[in-house]
Amino acid sequence: TTGNYGIKTTNSSGATINEDSSIAGDTITAAAASGTLQVAATADLSLTHSSPTGNLLVGGTQTYTYTVTNKGSGDASGANFTNTLPSGTTLSSISTSRGSCVTSPSITCTFGTLGTSHTATVTVVVKIDKSGTLVNTGKVSADQQDPVSSNNTVSVTNTALEPITASLTYEPDGNVRAGETVVIKVTFTRSPDGTPSIAIDTPGVDLDSVKMTSSTDGKVWTYSYVVPEGSDGTATVSVGGLNSESGSDNVELTNNTFDINSKGASVALTYSPDENILAGETVVITATFNPEITGTPTISIDTTGTDLSAVAMTKSADGKVWTYSYSPPPNSDGEATVTIAGGLDKSGNQNQKA
């Protein structure tokens, strides 16, 4: 190629002559009368990447995007790209913007002749199989000797981590009632990056996603949950806010439910005999609680004659069935209304109306 060029002249020892103060001057003459130089065209392949270099998750994928550019003044014939996958990964796909790729016996993409300033893009997608350091190395070459070999190879390094999981504990660990506070503790398998959030789904009033509080250990986070009125039954906890570290919208949890018990035990009443009872006879009244109760329930009976004030019932084999033997007084007649009270469940709720 003809043109103007800057010439650096060195002596036999390799020192640049015009920087040597002991040399007063030098003269360079061209062999041709025109004073032009003929320089051979060269191919200079360069490889760059635009792949993420942050942490990856086992079970996820990573996309490596490599760009090959001929920065030289001449064509690069036989241009190709080779790729060495990281240990612990499996190739999912590979594609190129020009030429073709093969994966056996090794990953190689051939572009044919790549003209000056021309580019080719190679996209490699791998599945992450295990944790550890992942190094993906790409390399380009051509038939011609490359004058700048330092930009022919690129290595992309990532760290693969297992997705974050967490276990849940509760204090108290069950049978909390509306108005009470349960401290929910989430222990992650590793310290999360950022602030996790918690949401609670109940048969009553749900808790929308709110931020948790970190303890002294970055793995442990807590939230104090005040059970709202109207909540009862099984509460399901979900923890989110760490999508890039968990591999899904919510973190995988163990023990993610607890019981809210805001209703007392139901009571079913039966009578033996169950009708036409005469004054002076005995009727056995059986109260069946669900669930079982603690303490001793009382029974009171309102009649059109002499009422029965609250008296203790007798427990049967378990805490669910209680009985009372009632003899209507002589002046009793008509319908008798039975009231059961004091049947507390394990959460301290009074029994429901019989």
Short mmCIF file of N, CA, C and O in Angstrom, two decimals, residues 236-285:
data_model
loop_
_atom_site.label_atom_id
_atom_site.label_comp_id
_atom_site.label_asym_id
_atom_site.label_seq_id
_atom_site.Cartn_x
_atom_site.Cartn_y
_atom_site.Cartn_z
N THR A 236 -49.53 -19.79 54.96
CA THR A 236 -48.44 -20.22 54.10
C THR A 236 -47.49 -19.04 53.86
O THR A 236 -47.92 -17.98 53.41
N VAL A 237 -46.21 -19.26 54.14
CA VAL A 237 -45.20 -18.21 54.04
C VAL A 237 -44.41 -18.37 52.74
O VAL A 237 -44.04 -19.48 52.36
N SER A 238 -44.17 -17.26 52.05
CA SER A 238 -43.28 -17.25 50.90
C SER A 238 -42.25 -16.14 51.09
O SER A 238 -42.56 -15.09 51.67
N VAL A 239 -41.03 -16.40 50.63
CA VAL A 239 -39.93 -15.44 50.76
C VAL A 239 -39.40 -15.15 49.37
O VAL A 239 -39.11 -16.08 48.59
N GLY A 240 -39.31 -13.89 49.02
CA GLY A 240 -38.86 -13.49 47.69
C GLY A 240 -37.86 -12.36 47.76
O GLY A 240 -37.23 -12.11 48.77
N GLY A 241 -37.74 -11.66 46.64
CA GLY A 241 -36.83 -10.53 46.56
C GLY A 241 -35.41 -10.90 46.22
O GLY A 241 -34.53 -10.04 46.19
N LEU A 242 -35.15 -12.21 45.96
CA LEU A 242 -33.79 -12.65 45.66
C LEU A 242 -33.78 -13.45 44.37
O LEU A 242 -33.14 -14.49 44.27
N ASN A 243 -34.48 -12.97 43.37
CA ASN A 243 -34.65 -13.73 42.13
C ASN A 243 -33.33 -14.13 41.50
O ASN A 243 -33.18 -15.25 41.00
N SER A 244 -32.36 -13.23 41.51
CA SER A 244 -31.09 -13.53 40.84
C SER A 244 -30.27 -14.55 41.61
O SER A 244 -29.28 -15.05 41.10
N GLU A 245 -30.66 -14.86 42.83
CA GLU A 245 -29.89 -15.79 43.64
C GLU A 245 -30.64 -17.08 43.95
O GLU A 245 -30.06 -18.01 44.50
N SER A 246 -31.91 -17.14 43.62
CA SER A 246 -32.70 -18.32 43.95
C SER A 246 -33.12 -19.11 42.72
O SER A 246 -33.48 -20.27 42.82
N GLY A 247 -33.11 -18.47 41.56
CA GLY A 247 -33.49 -19.15 40.34
C GLY A 247 -34.97 -19.17 40.08
O GLY A 247 -35.44 -19.76 39.12
N SER A 248 -35.75 -18.53 40.94
CA SER A 248 -37.20 -18.47 40.74
C SER A 248 -37.73 -17.22 41.42
O SER A 248 -36.99 -16.49 42.07
N ASP A 249 -39.05 -16.97 41.28
CA ASP A 249 -39.62 -15.78 41.90
C ASP A 249 -39.53 -15.83 43.42
O ASP A 249 -39.35 -14.82 44.08
N ASN A 250 -39.67 -17.04 43.99
CA ASN A 250 -39.61 -17.19 45.44
C ASN A 250 -38.52 -18.18 45.83
O ASN A 250 -38.22 -19.12 45.11
N VAL A 251 -37.94 -17.95 47.01
CA VAL A 251 -36.91 -18.84 47.53
C VAL A 251 -37.54 -20.16 47.94
O VAL A 251 -38.63 -20.18 48.52
N GLU A 252 -36.86 -21.27 47.64
CA GLU A 252 -37.37 -22.58 48.06
C GLU A 252 -37.26 -22.69 49.58
O GLU A 252 -36.21 -22.45 50.17
N LEU A 253 -38.38 -23.06 50.22
CA LEU A 253 -38.46 -23.06 51.68
C LEU A 253 -38.80 -24.44 52.21
O LEU A 253 -39.44 -25.25 51.53
N THR A 254 -38.38 -24.70 53.45
CA THR A 254 -38.87 -25.84 54.20
C THR A 254 -39.63 -25.31 55.41
O THR A 254 -39.32 -24.24 55.93
N ASN A 255 -40.66 -26.08 55.84
CA ASN A 255 -41.48 -25.70 56.99
C ASN A 255 -42.12 -24.32 56.78
O ASN A 255 -42.01 -23.44 57.62
N ASN A 256 -42.78 -24.14 55.65
CA ASN A 256 -43.28 -22.82 55.30
C ASN A 256 -44.75 -22.61 55.66
O ASN A 256 -45.41 -21.74 55.10
N THR A 257 -45.28 -23.38 56.60
CA THR A 257 -46.66 -23.16 57.06
C THR A 257 -46.71 -23.16 58.59
O THR A 257 -45.88 -23.81 59.25
N PHE A 258 -47.64 -22.42 59.12
CA PHE A 258 -47.92 -22.47 60.55
C PHE A 258 -49.42 -22.28 60.74
O PHE A 258 -50.12 -21.80 59.83
N ASP A 259 -49.92 -22.67 61.92
CA ASP A 259 -51.36 -22.65 62.18
C ASP A 259 -51.78 -21.40 62.94
O ASP A 259 -51.16 -21.02 63.94
N ILE A 260 -52.82 -20.77 62.43
CA ILE A 260 -53.48 -19.68 63.14
C ILE A 260 -54.80 -20.24 63.68
O ILE A 260 -55.61 -20.78 62.92
N ASN A 261 -54.98 -20.14 64.98
CA ASN A 261 -56.17 -20.71 65.61
C ASN A 261 -56.88 -19.61 66.38
O ASN A 261 -56.56 -19.32 67.53
N SER A 262 -57.84 -18.98 65.73
CA SER A 262 -58.58 -17.88 66.36
C SER A 262 -60.00 -18.28 66.74
O SER A 262 -60.74 -17.46 67.28
N LYS A 263 -60.39 -19.51 66.47
CA LYS A 263 -61.74 -19.98 66.79
C LYS A 263 -61.68 -21.10 67.81
O LYS A 263 -60.85 -21.99 67.70
N GLY A 264 -62.58 -21.03 68.78
CA GLY A 264 -62.64 -22.08 69.78
C GLY A 264 -63.21 -23.37 69.20
O GLY A 264 -63.71 -23.41 68.07
N ALA A 265 -63.12 -24.42 70.00
CA ALA A 265 -63.61 -25.72 69.56
C ALA A 265 -65.13 -25.68 69.37
O ALA A 265 -65.86 -25.01 70.11
N SER A 266 -65.57 -26.39 68.36
CA SER A 266 -67.03 -26.55 68.18
C SER A 266 -67.54 -27.58 69.19
O SER A 266 -66.77 -28.42 69.68
N VAL A 267 -68.83 -27.51 69.50
CA VAL A 267 -69.42 -28.42 70.49
C VAL A 267 -70.69 -29.03 69.91
O VAL A 267 -71.58 -28.31 69.45
N ALA A 268 -70.75 -30.35 69.92
CA ALA A 268 -71.97 -31.07 69.51
C ALA A 268 -72.56 -31.75 70.73
O ALA A 268 -71.84 -32.41 71.50
N LEU A 269 -73.86 -31.58 70.93
CA LEU A 269 -74.54 -32.13 72.10
C LEU A 269 -75.47 -33.28 71.70
O LEU A 269 -76.17 -33.20 70.69
N THR A 270 -75.44 -34.33 72.52
CA THR A 270 -76.40 -35.44 72.36
C THR A 270 -76.98 -35.77 73.73
O THR A 270 -76.39 -35.43 74.78
N TYR A 271 -78.15 -36.44 73.71
CA TYR A 271 -78.88 -36.74 74.95
C TYR A 271 -79.33 -38.20 74.93
O TYR A 271 -79.71 -38.73 73.89
N SER A 272 -79.27 -38.82 76.10
CA SER A 272 -79.78 -40.18 76.24
C SER A 272 -80.55 -40.30 77.55
O SER A 272 -79.95 -40.20 78.63
N PRO A 273 -81.87 -40.50 77.46
CA PRO A 273 -82.70 -40.52 76.25
C PRO A 273 -82.78 -39.13 75.63
O PRO A 273 -82.45 -38.14 76.28
N ASP A 274 -83.24 -39.08 74.38
CA ASP A 274 -83.15 -37.82 73.66
C ASP A 274 -84.48 -37.07 73.56
O ASP A 274 -84.55 -36.06 72.85
N GLU A 275 -85.54 -37.55 74.21
CA GLU A 275 -86.81 -36.82 74.19
C GLU A 275 -87.74 -37.34 75.28
O GLU A 275 -87.52 -38.41 75.85
N ASN A 276 -88.78 -36.54 75.56
CA ASN A 276 -89.86 -36.92 76.49
C ASN A 276 -89.32 -37.38 77.84
O ASN A 276 -89.65 -38.47 78.33
N ILE A 277 -88.46 -36.56 78.42
CA ILE A 277 -87.88 -36.91 79.71
C ILE A 277 -88.80 -36.38 80.80
O ILE A 277 -89.27 -35.25 80.76
N LEU A 278 -89.06 -37.23 81.80
CA LEU A 278 -89.92 -36.84 82.91
C LEU A 278 -89.10 -36.26 84.04
O LEU A 278 -87.92 -36.58 84.21
N ALA A 279 -89.74 -35.42 84.83
CA ALA A 279 -89.08 -34.90 86.03
C ALA A 279 -88.68 -36.07 86.91
O ALA A 279 -89.45 -37.02 87.09
N GLY A 280 -87.47 -36.02 87.45
CA GLY A 280 -86.99 -37.08 88.31
C GLY A 280 -86.20 -38.14 87.56
O GLY A 280 -85.47 -38.92 88.19
N GLU A 281 -86.35 -38.22 86.25
CA GLU A 281 -85.55 -39.16 85.48
C GLU A 281 -84.14 -38.57 85.23
O GLU A 281 -83.89 -37.40 85.55
N THR A 282 -83.29 -39.37 84.69
CA THR A 282 -81.91 -38.92 84.41
C THR A 282 -81.66 -38.94 82.92
O THR A 282 -81.94 -39.94 82.25
N VAL A 283 -81.12 -37.83 82.42
CA VAL A 283 -80.69 -37.77 81.02
C VAL A 283 -79.18 -37.52 81.01
O VAL A 283 -78.68 -36.64 81.71
N VAL A 284 -78.45 -38.34 80.25
CA VAL A 284 -77.00 -38.17 80.13
C VAL A 284 -76.74 -37.23 78.95
O VAL A 284 -77.10 -37.54 77.81
N ILE A 285 -76.14 -36.08 79.27
CA ILE A 285 -75.83 -35.08 78.25
C ILE A 285 -74.35 -35.22 77.90
O ILE A 285 -73.48 -35.16 78.77
#
